Amino acid sequence: MSDPVVTMEKIVNLCKRRGFVFQSSEIYGGLNSCYDYGPLGVELKRNVKEAWWRDTVTTRPDVVGVDCSILMHPRVWEASGHVASFSDPMVDCKLCKGRFRADHIDQLRCPKQPSKKPGECDGELTEPRSFNLMFKTHMGPVEDSGAAIYLRPETAQGIFVNFVNVVNSARMKPPFGIAQMGKSFRNEITPGNFLFRTREFEQMELEFFVPPGSDDGWYAYWQQRRMQWYTDYGIKADRLRLRAHASDELAHYAKGCADVEYQFPIGWQELEGIANRTDYDLKQHIEYSGKDLSFFDEQSKERFVPYVIEPSAGADRGTLAFLVDSYDEDGPDNDRRAVLRLHPALAPVKLAIFPLMKRDGLGEKAMEIADSLRAHFAVAYDQSGSIGRRYRRQDEIGTPLGVTVDYDTMKDGTVTLRDRDTMAQERVPIDSLYEIVRAKVAPPVNRAALRPPA
Ligand code: GAP
C-alpha cells in the first residue's frame, strides 16, 4: 500500500480498544468471521448508511426506499438463479481438512504452514467442486424439505418482487429507483480480513429501473455518481478506482459491470459493484410467478419490461474503508498522535466538551453546555486527565471539534474551540457553538449529481 502509516493490524487494534468493533461471542472464544459493532462503531456505521440513504434516496425525487423481510419465498431464489448457481469453487486439503475457495488460493495461507499457500505444503488439494453460498434453514416446527427456506444472500431480490407494489403505491415511473439497506448472509468458504469478507453483512443496494435503450446512459451516470459519493465523504481519490469487468467476468445476464475498488492495506479490493442487469431479474420473476411485472407508459402508450442499473455496496466494507482511509499519524516521534480524519458527517462523536478543572464550577458549566448540545449532536463529556490527553483520546476516534471550558468562560461566556485536523484553537462565545457545529458536521451537497444523463 502506498501509505505505510496505516496497517490492518492498527485498525483492528484501534477498533477493539476504543469500542468500534469486537469479535462476536468473544467470551466463548469468538465466532469466526462474525463481528459486533461497539458504541462508537455502531454510530460510525449508522452515519455511513445515513450518508448513503441521504444521497441515494432522500435528496432525490426519483428514488424511494423499501425494507423487505430477510426470509422470502423459496421460489424467489429459484427465479433469481441463486439456487442453481450462487456458488463458489471449493477445494479441500486432504491432509489438514482445510477448505479453501479455489479462485482465491493465491491470496490464502495454509493453516498449518502459514508461510505457504494451500497445496504448496505437504497436503494435496481435491478437485474444485461447487459450494452453494446460501444459508438454509427451516420455517416452522417441522424440519422437512418442504419447509426449507434461505437467509437472503442479497437485498436486491426484495426490491424486484415489490416492483409493481411500488409503481402502483408510490406512482413511480421509469426512470426511477428503489433502494434498500439491510443484512445479507453468505456462507463464504474463506471469509477474512476483518470486516472485509464476513458471513453476515449489510448491503446498501439500489435497483434503478429505466426504459430499455436508455440503460447505457444511466449505467455511466451511476458509476460517476457512486465514485463521487466516496470522495464527497473524504475517501482519497488516489486510493479509489473504477474497474470495468472483462467480458469473461460478466454474469451471463449482465450487459456491463464495474467495481468501485479501494486500496486497502491488503491491496486493491472491491467496495461496490455497479451492474447493468438488463431486464433479466424482472423477466425471471415474470416467468416464475406468472405475474405481469411490465410497465405501461400512459404517455407513449408503450408497455415494456424495464432494464435495471444496480449500484450495490457493502455497508461494512464501506465502514472499513472510511476507517482505513481516515487513519493518520502526525507529530514528532516522541509525541506521536493517531487521528481519524473522518468527514465530520461520519464521525461517531461530533463534539467533545472538557472542563479545564473539575472544581470552581467549571465541571458544572461544561456539563450544562454538553447537555444543551446533546439534543442536536452526539456529544462527549470528558473531565479526566490532562487537556492534551483528552484531545488525543478524541482525535483517535475522529471527533472533529473539542471545546474547553476554563476560568474565562465563567467571566465572559466564551470557550476554546479546537479543530481536530489543524489543532488550531480559537475563542468563541458559547451561544455560537450550535451554529458552528451544525455547519461543521453538515453533509456534502452535490447538486450537479442530480442531473440525469443526456
Ligand atoms: N446484488 C448484487 C450483489 O449482491 P455483490 O458484488 O455480490 O453484488 C455487493 O455484493 C457488495 O456487497 C460487495 O461489493 C461488497 O461490498 C458487499 N459484500 C458482498 N459479500 C460480502 C461479504 N461476504 N462480506 C462483506 N461484504 C460483502
Coordinates of C-alpha atoms and ligand atoms in Angstrom, one line a residue:
M1 CA 0.0 0.0 0.0
S2 CA 1.2 3.5 -0.8
D3 CA 0.6 4.8 2.8
P4 CA 2.8 2.9 5.2
V5 CA 1.2 4.6 8.2
V6 CA -2.0 2.5 8.2
T7 CA -2.0 -1.2 8.6
M8 CA -4.9 -3.6 9.1
E9 CA -3.4 -4.6 12.4
K10 CA -3.5 -1.0 13.7
I11 CA -7.1 -0.6 12.5
V12 CA -8.2 -3.9 14.2
N13 CA -6.5 -2.9 17.5
L14 CA -8.0 0.6 17.4
C15 CA -11.4 -0.8 16.8
K16 CA -11.2 -3.2 19.7
R17 CA -9.5 -0.8 22.1
R18 CA -11.9 2.2 21.5
G19 CA -15.1 0.2 21.0
F20 CA -15.7 0.3 17.3
V21 CA -15.7 -3.4 16.6
F22 CA -15.5 -6.6 18.7
Q23 CA -15.2 -10.2 17.8
S24 CA -18.6 -11.8 18.1
S25 CA -19.2 -14.1 21.1
E26 CA -15.6 -13.3 22.3
I27 CA -16.1 -14.7 25.8
Y28 CA -16.8 -18.1 24.2
G29 CA -13.7 -18.0 22.0
G30 CA -15.3 -15.9 19.2
L31 CA -17.3 -17.0 16.2
N32 CA -15.2 -16.9 13.0
S33 CA -15.9 -14.1 10.6
C34 CA -18.7 -12.6 12.7
Y35 CA -18.3 -9.2 14.4
D36 CA -20.2 -6.9 16.8
Y37 CA -20.2 -3.1 16.5
G38 CA -19.4 -1.4 19.8
P39 CA -20.6 2.0 21.0
L40 CA -18.5 4.0 18.5
G41 CA -18.7 1.6 15.6
V42 CA -22.5 1.5 15.7
E43 CA -22.6 5.3 15.3
L44 CA -20.0 5.3 12.5
K45 CA -21.8 2.6 10.5
R46 CA -25.2 4.3 11.1
N47 CA -23.6 7.5 9.7
V48 CA -22.2 5.7 6.7
K49 CA -25.6 4.2 6.0
E50 CA -27.4 7.5 6.6
A51 CA -25.0 9.2 4.2
W52 CA -25.8 6.6 1.5
W53 CA -29.5 6.8 2.1
R54 CA -29.5 10.6 2.0
D55 CA -27.5 10.7 -1.2
T56 CA -29.4 7.8 -2.9
V57 CA -33.0 8.3 -1.6
T58 CA -34.0 11.3 0.4
T59 CA -32.3 14.0 -1.7
R60 CA -33.5 12.6 -4.9
P61 CA -37.0 12.9 -6.4
D62 CA -36.6 9.7 -8.4
V63 CA -35.7 7.1 -5.8
V64 CA -37.8 5.6 -3.0
G65 CA -36.9 3.1 -0.3
V66 CA -38.2 -0.3 1.0
D67 CA -37.2 -2.5 3.9
C68 CA -38.1 -6.1 3.0
S69 CA -38.0 -9.2 5.1
I70 CA -34.8 -11.3 5.2
L71 CA -36.8 -14.5 4.7
M72 CA -38.5 -14.7 1.3
H73 CA -40.5 -17.3 -0.6
P74 CA -38.0 -20.0 -1.7
R75 CA -39.2 -19.6 -5.3
V76 CA -37.6 -16.2 -5.3
W77 CA -34.2 -17.8 -5.2
E78 CA -35.0 -20.3 -7.9
A79 CA -36.1 -17.4 -10.2
S80 CA -33.1 -15.3 -9.4
G81 CA -30.7 -18.2 -10.2
H82 CA -29.3 -18.4 -6.7
V83 CA -30.4 -22.0 -6.0
A84 CA -28.8 -23.2 -9.2
S85 CA -25.7 -21.2 -9.4
F86 CA -24.9 -18.9 -6.4
S87 CA -21.8 -20.9 -5.7
D88 CA -18.0 -20.7 -5.4
P89 CA -15.5 -23.3 -6.4
M90 CA -14.2 -25.1 -3.2
V91 CA -11.2 -27.3 -2.7
D92 CA -10.3 -29.4 0.4
C93 CA -6.8 -30.2 1.7
K94 CA -6.6 -34.0 2.1
L95 CA -4.1 -33.6 4.9
C96 CA -5.4 -30.8 7.2
K97 CA -9.0 -30.9 6.0
G98 CA -8.9 -27.1 5.5
R99 CA -11.4 -25.8 2.9
F100 CA -10.5 -23.0 0.5
R101 CA -12.0 -21.0 -2.2
A102 CA -10.3 -22.3 -5.3
D103 CA -10.2 -19.0 -7.1
H104 CA -8.6 -17.3 -4.0
I105 CA -5.8 -19.8 -3.4
D106 CA -3.1 -17.2 -4.4
Q107 CA -4.2 -14.9 -1.6
L108 CA -4.6 -17.7 1.1
R109 CA -2.3 -19.3 3.6
C110 CA -2.0 -22.9 4.7
P111 CA -3.4 -23.1 8.3
K112 CA -0.6 -25.5 9.3
Q113 CA 2.2 -23.8 7.4
P114 CA 1.3 -20.1 7.1
S115 CA 4.4 -19.3 5.0
K116 CA 2.9 -21.4 2.2
K117 CA -0.2 -21.3 0.1
P118 CA -2.7 -24.2 0.4
G119 CA -1.5 -27.0 -1.8
E120 CA 2.1 -25.8 -1.6
C121 CA 2.5 -27.5 1.8
D122 CA 2.6 -31.3 2.2
G123 CA -1.1 -31.5 1.7
E124 CA -2.8 -32.4 -1.6
L125 CA -5.9 -30.4 -2.7
T126 CA -9.0 -32.1 -4.1
E127 CA -10.5 -31.1 -7.5
P128 CA -12.7 -27.9 -7.2
R129 CA -16.4 -28.5 -6.6
S130 CA -19.3 -26.2 -6.4
F131 CA -20.4 -24.9 -3.0
N132 CA -23.7 -23.0 -2.7
L133 CA -23.3 -20.0 -0.5
M134 CA -26.8 -19.6 0.7
F135 CA -27.6 -20.3 4.4
K136 CA -30.5 -22.7 4.6
T137 CA -32.9 -23.0 7.5
H138 CA -36.5 -24.3 8.1
M139 CA -39.6 -22.3 8.6
G140 CA -42.0 -23.6 11.3
P141 CA -41.5 -26.6 13.6
V142 CA -41.1 -29.3 11.0
E143 CA -37.7 -29.8 9.5
D144 CA -38.7 -31.3 6.2
S145 CA -37.5 -30.3 2.8
G146 CA -40.9 -28.6 2.1
A147 CA -40.2 -26.1 4.9
A148 CA -36.7 -25.2 3.7
I149 CA -36.0 -21.5 3.4
Y150 CA -33.0 -19.3 2.9
L151 CA -31.5 -16.3 4.6
R152 CA -31.3 -13.8 1.8
P153 CA -27.8 -13.5 0.2
E154 CA -28.6 -10.1 -1.3
T155 CA -31.2 -7.4 -0.6
A156 CA -31.9 -6.8 -4.4
Q157 CA -34.5 -9.6 -4.8
G158 CA -36.8 -8.0 -2.2
I159 CA -36.8 -4.9 -4.5
F160 CA -37.6 -6.8 -7.7
V161 CA -40.5 -8.7 -6.3
N162 CA -42.0 -5.4 -5.0
F163 CA -41.6 -3.6 -8.3
V164 CA -45.3 -3.4 -9.1
N165 CA -46.3 -2.6 -5.5
V166 CA -44.0 0.4 -5.5
V167 CA -45.0 1.6 -9.0
N168 CA -48.7 1.4 -8.0
S169 CA -48.5 2.8 -4.5
A170 CA -45.8 5.5 -4.9
R171 CA -46.8 6.3 -8.5
M172 CA -43.3 5.9 -9.8
K173 CA -42.4 5.8 -13.5
P174 CA -39.1 4.7 -15.1
P175 CA -36.5 6.1 -14.9
F176 CA -36.8 5.7 -11.1
G177 CA -35.1 3.6 -8.4
I178 CA -35.9 1.5 -5.3
A179 CA -33.3 1.4 -2.6
Q180 CA -32.8 -0.9 0.3
M181 CA -30.2 -1.4 3.1
G182 CA -30.1 -4.4 5.3
K183 CA -28.5 -7.7 6.3
S184 CA -27.4 -10.3 3.9
F185 CA -25.9 -13.7 4.6
R186 CA -23.4 -15.8 2.6
N187 CA -21.7 -19.0 3.8
E188 CA -18.4 -17.8 2.5
I189 CA -15.8 -20.6 2.1
T190 CA -12.9 -18.3 3.2
P191 CA -14.1 -15.2 5.0
G192 CA -11.4 -13.0 6.4
N193 CA -9.6 -9.6 6.6
F194 CA -11.7 -8.4 9.5
L195 CA -14.9 -6.7 8.3
F196 CA -14.0 -7.1 4.6
R197 CA -15.5 -10.6 4.0
T198 CA -17.9 -11.9 6.6
R199 CA -20.7 -14.4 6.6
E200 CA -23.3 -11.8 7.9
F201 CA -23.0 -8.3 6.5
E202 CA -25.1 -5.3 5.4
Q203 CA -25.7 -4.2 1.9
M204 CA -26.8 -0.8 0.5
E205 CA -28.4 -1.6 -2.8
L206 CA -30.2 0.5 -5.4
E207 CA -32.2 -1.0 -8.3
F208 CA -32.7 1.8 -10.8
F209 CA -35.4 0.9 -13.4
V210 CA -35.0 2.6 -16.8
P211 CA -36.6 2.3 -20.3
P212 CA -34.6 -0.1 -22.5
G213 CA -32.4 1.9 -24.7
S214 CA -31.6 4.5 -22.0
D215 CA -29.6 2.0 -19.9
D216 CA -26.1 2.8 -21.2
G217 CA -26.5 6.5 -20.2
W218 CA -27.8 5.6 -16.7
Y219 CA -25.1 3.0 -16.3
A220 CA -22.4 5.7 -16.9
Y221 CA -24.3 8.1 -14.6
W222 CA -24.4 5.8 -11.6
Q223 CA -20.7 4.8 -12.0
Q224 CA -19.8 8.5 -11.8
R225 CA -22.3 9.2 -9.0
R226 CA -21.1 6.4 -6.8
M227 CA -17.4 7.3 -7.2
Q228 CA -18.3 10.9 -6.3
W229 CA -20.1 9.8 -3.1
Y230 CA -17.0 8.2 -1.7
T231 CA -14.8 11.2 -2.5
D232 CA -17.5 13.6 -1.2
Y233 CA -17.2 11.8 2.1
G234 CA -13.5 12.1 2.2
I235 CA -12.1 9.0 0.6
K236 CA -8.8 10.0 -1.1
A237 CA -9.3 9.9 -4.9
D238 CA -5.9 8.2 -5.4
R239 CA -7.0 5.2 -3.3
L240 CA -10.2 4.8 -5.3
R241 CA -10.6 3.4 -8.8
L242 CA -13.3 2.0 -11.1
R243 CA -12.5 -1.3 -12.7
A244 CA -14.7 -2.4 -15.6
H245 CA -15.2 -6.2 -15.8
A246 CA -13.8 -8.0 -18.8
S247 CA -16.5 -9.8 -20.8
D248 CA -15.5 -13.2 -19.4
E249 CA -16.0 -11.9 -15.9
L250 CA -19.6 -10.8 -16.5
A251 CA -22.6 -12.7 -15.2
H252 CA -24.5 -14.2 -18.1
Y253 CA -27.4 -11.6 -17.7
A254 CA -25.2 -8.5 -17.3
K255 CA -24.5 -6.1 -20.1
G256 CA -21.8 -4.4 -18.1
C257 CA -20.3 -4.3 -14.6
A258 CA -17.7 -2.1 -13.0
D259 CA -16.3 -2.4 -9.5
V260 CA -15.5 0.6 -7.3
E261 CA -12.2 -0.6 -5.8
Y262 CA -10.4 0.8 -2.8
Q263 CA -6.7 0.4 -2.0
F264 CA -6.9 -1.4 1.4
P265 CA -3.7 -2.3 3.2
I266 CA -4.4 -5.8 1.8
G267 CA -4.4 -4.4 -1.7
W268 CA -7.0 -3.2 -4.2
Q269 CA -10.4 -4.7 -3.4
E270 CA -14.0 -4.3 -4.3
L271 CA -16.1 -1.9 -2.3
E272 CA -19.1 -1.9 -4.6
G273 CA -20.3 -3.3 -7.9
I274 CA -22.3 -1.3 -10.4
A275 CA -24.1 -3.5 -13.0
N276 CA -26.4 -3.2 -15.9
R277 CA -28.6 -6.2 -15.1
T278 CA -30.7 -5.7 -18.2
D279 CA -34.3 -6.9 -17.9
Y280 CA -33.1 -10.3 -16.6
D281 CA -34.5 -10.2 -13.0
L282 CA -37.9 -8.9 -13.8
K283 CA -38.3 -11.3 -16.6
Q284 CA -37.3 -14.2 -14.4
H285 CA -39.9 -13.2 -11.8
I286 CA -42.5 -12.8 -14.5
E287 CA -41.8 -16.4 -15.6
Y288 CA -41.6 -18.0 -12.1
S289 CA -44.5 -16.1 -10.5
G290 CA -46.8 -15.9 -13.5
K291 CA -47.4 -12.2 -12.7
D292 CA -47.1 -9.3 -15.1
L293 CA -44.2 -7.1 -13.9
S294 CA -44.1 -5.0 -17.1
F295 CA -44.7 -1.2 -17.1
F296 CA -47.2 0.6 -19.2
D297 CA -46.3 4.2 -20.1
E298 CA -49.5 6.2 -20.3
Q299 CA -47.8 8.9 -22.3
S300 CA -46.2 6.9 -25.0
K301 CA -48.8 4.1 -24.8
E302 CA -45.9 1.6 -24.7
R303 CA -45.5 -1.5 -22.5
F304 CA -42.0 -2.6 -21.6
V305 CA -40.0 -4.5 -19.0
P306 CA -37.5 -2.0 -17.6
Y307 CA -33.8 -2.5 -17.7
V308 CA -32.0 -2.2 -14.3
I309 CA -28.9 -0.4 -13.3
E310 CA -27.7 -1.7 -9.9
P311 CA -25.1 0.0 -7.7
S312 CA -24.6 -2.5 -4.9
A313 CA -22.4 -1.5 -1.9
G314 CA -21.4 -3.1 1.3
A315 CA -22.0 -1.1 4.5
D316 CA -19.4 -3.0 6.5
R317 CA -16.8 -2.8 3.7
G318 CA -17.6 0.9 3.3
T319 CA -17.2 1.5 7.0
L320 CA -13.8 -0.3 7.0
A321 CA -12.7 1.8 4.0
F322 CA -13.7 5.0 5.8
L323 CA -11.7 3.9 8.9
V324 CA -8.6 2.9 6.9
D325 CA -8.7 6.0 4.7
S326 CA -9.1 8.4 7.6
Y327 CA -6.4 6.9 9.8
D328 CA -3.4 9.1 10.1
E329 CA -0.5 9.8 12.5
D330 CA 1.4 13.0 12.9
G331 CA 3.8 14.8 15.2
P332 CA 7.3 14.1 16.3
D333 CA 8.4 10.5 17.3
N334 CA 8.3 11.4 21.0
D335 CA 4.8 12.9 20.8
R336 CA 3.0 10.9 18.1
R337 CA -0.7 11.5 17.5
A338 CA -3.1 9.0 16.0
V339 CA -6.1 10.7 14.4
L340 CA -9.1 9.6 12.4
R341 CA -9.6 12.3 9.9
L342 CA -13.2 11.2 9.2
H343 CA -15.6 13.5 7.4
P344 CA -17.4 15.3 10.2
A345 CA -20.8 14.0 9.0
L346 CA -19.5 10.4 9.5
A347 CA -17.7 11.0 12.8
P348 CA -19.4 9.0 15.7
V349 CA -18.9 11.9 18.1
K350 CA -19.3 15.4 16.8
L351 CA -18.1 17.5 19.7
A352 CA -16.3 16.8 23.0
I353 CA -16.6 19.1 26.0
F354 CA -13.8 19.4 28.5
P355 CA -13.7 21.4 31.8
L356 CA -10.1 22.6 32.4
M357 CA -10.6 21.7 36.0
K358 CA -13.4 19.9 37.8
R359 CA -13.6 22.4 40.6
D360 CA -14.8 26.1 40.8
G361 CA -18.0 25.4 38.9
L362 CA -16.1 24.6 35.6
G363 CA -17.3 21.0 35.6
E364 CA -21.0 22.0 36.1
K365 CA -20.6 24.7 33.3
A366 CA -19.1 22.2 30.9
M367 CA -21.9 19.7 31.7
E368 CA -24.5 22.4 31.1
I369 CA -23.1 23.1 27.6
A370 CA -22.9 19.4 26.8
D371 CA -26.5 18.9 27.8
S372 CA -27.7 21.8 25.8
L373 CA -26.0 20.5 22.6
R374 CA -26.8 16.8 23.1
A375 CA -30.3 17.3 21.8
H376 CA -28.8 18.1 18.4
F377 CA -25.4 16.3 18.2
A378 CA -23.5 13.3 19.5
V379 CA -21.6 15.0 22.3
A380 CA -18.9 13.5 24.6
Y381 CA -18.0 14.9 28.0
D382 CA -14.6 14.1 29.5
Q383 CA -13.1 15.6 32.7
S384 CA -10.3 13.1 33.4
G385 CA -6.6 13.5 32.6
S386 CA -4.7 16.5 31.2
I387 CA -6.3 18.5 28.4
G388 CA -3.7 17.3 26.0
R389 CA -4.5 13.6 26.7
R390 CA -8.2 14.4 26.4
Y391 CA -7.7 15.9 23.0
R392 CA -5.7 12.9 21.9
R393 CA -8.4 10.5 23.0
Q394 CA -11.0 12.3 20.8
D395 CA -8.6 12.7 17.9
E396 CA -8.2 8.9 17.8
I397 CA -11.9 8.4 17.4
G398 CA -12.3 11.2 14.9
T399 CA -14.2 13.8 16.9
P400 CA -14.0 16.9 14.7
L401 CA -14.3 19.6 17.4
G402 CA -13.3 20.0 21.1
V403 CA -14.4 22.7 23.5
T404 CA -12.6 23.6 26.6
V405 CA -14.3 25.4 29.5
D406 CA -11.9 27.5 31.6
Y407 CA -11.9 30.4 34.1
D408 CA -12.5 33.0 31.3
T409 CA -15.7 31.1 30.4
M410 CA -17.1 31.9 33.8
K411 CA -16.3 35.6 33.3
D412 CA -17.2 36.3 29.6
G413 CA -19.2 33.3 28.3
T414 CA -16.6 32.2 25.8
V415 CA -14.9 28.8 25.3
T416 CA -11.8 27.5 23.4
L417 CA -12.8 25.6 20.3
R418 CA -10.2 23.2 18.9
D419 CA -10.1 21.7 15.4
R420 CA -9.1 18.0 15.2
D421 CA -7.3 18.4 11.9
T422 CA -5.4 21.6 12.2
M423 CA -5.3 21.6 16.0
A424 CA -5.9 25.3 15.7
Q425 CA -7.7 26.9 18.7
E426 CA -9.9 29.9 18.8
R427 CA -12.1 31.7 21.3
V428 CA -15.8 31.6 20.6
P429 CA -19.0 32.6 22.5
I430 CA -21.0 29.6 24.0
D431 CA -24.0 30.9 22.1
S432 CA -22.3 30.4 18.7
L433 CA -21.5 26.7 19.3
Y434 CA -24.7 25.3 17.9
E435 CA -24.3 27.1 14.6
I436 CA -20.5 26.3 14.4
V437 CA -21.1 22.6 15.0
R438 CA -24.1 22.4 12.7
A439 CA -22.1 23.9 9.8
K440 CA -19.1 21.7 10.5
V441 CA -21.0 18.4 10.5
A442 CA -23.3 19.2 7.6
P443 CA -23.3 16.5 4.8
P444 CA -21.8 17.5 1.5
V445 CA -24.2 18.7 -1.1
N446 CA -23.6 17.9 -4.8
R447 CA -26.4 19.4 -6.8
A448 CA -24.7 18.5 -10.1
A449 CA -25.2 14.9 -9.2
L450 CA -29.0 15.2 -9.6
R451 CA -28.7 15.9 -13.4
P452 CA -29.8 12.8 -15.3
P453 CA -27.7 11.6 -18.3
A454 CA -28.1 13.5 -21.5
Ligands
GAP1 N1 -27.0 -7.6 -5.7 C1 -25.7 -7.7 -6.2 C2 -24.7 -8.1 -5.2 O1 -25.1 -8.6 -4.2 P1 -22.1 -8.5 -4.8 O2 -21.0 -7.9 -5.6 O3 -22.2 -9.9 -4.6 O4 -23.4 -8.0 -5.6 C3 -22.3 -6.3 -3.4 O5 -22.2 -7.7 -3.5 C4 -21.5 -5.8 -2.3 O6 -21.8 -6.4 -1.1 C5 -20.0 -6.0 -2.5 O7 -19.4 -5.1 -3.3 C6 -19.5 -5.9 -1.0 O8 -19.3 -4.5 -0.7 C7 -20.6 -6.5 -0.2 N2 -20.4 -7.9 0.1 C8 -20.6 -8.9 -0.6 N3 -20.2 -10.1 0.0 C9 -19.7 -9.7 1.2 C10 -19.1 -10.3 2.4 N4 -19.0 -11.7 2.4 N5 -18.7 -9.6 3.4 C11 -18.9 -8.2 3.4 N6 -19.4 -7.6 2.4 C12 -19.8 -8.3 1.3

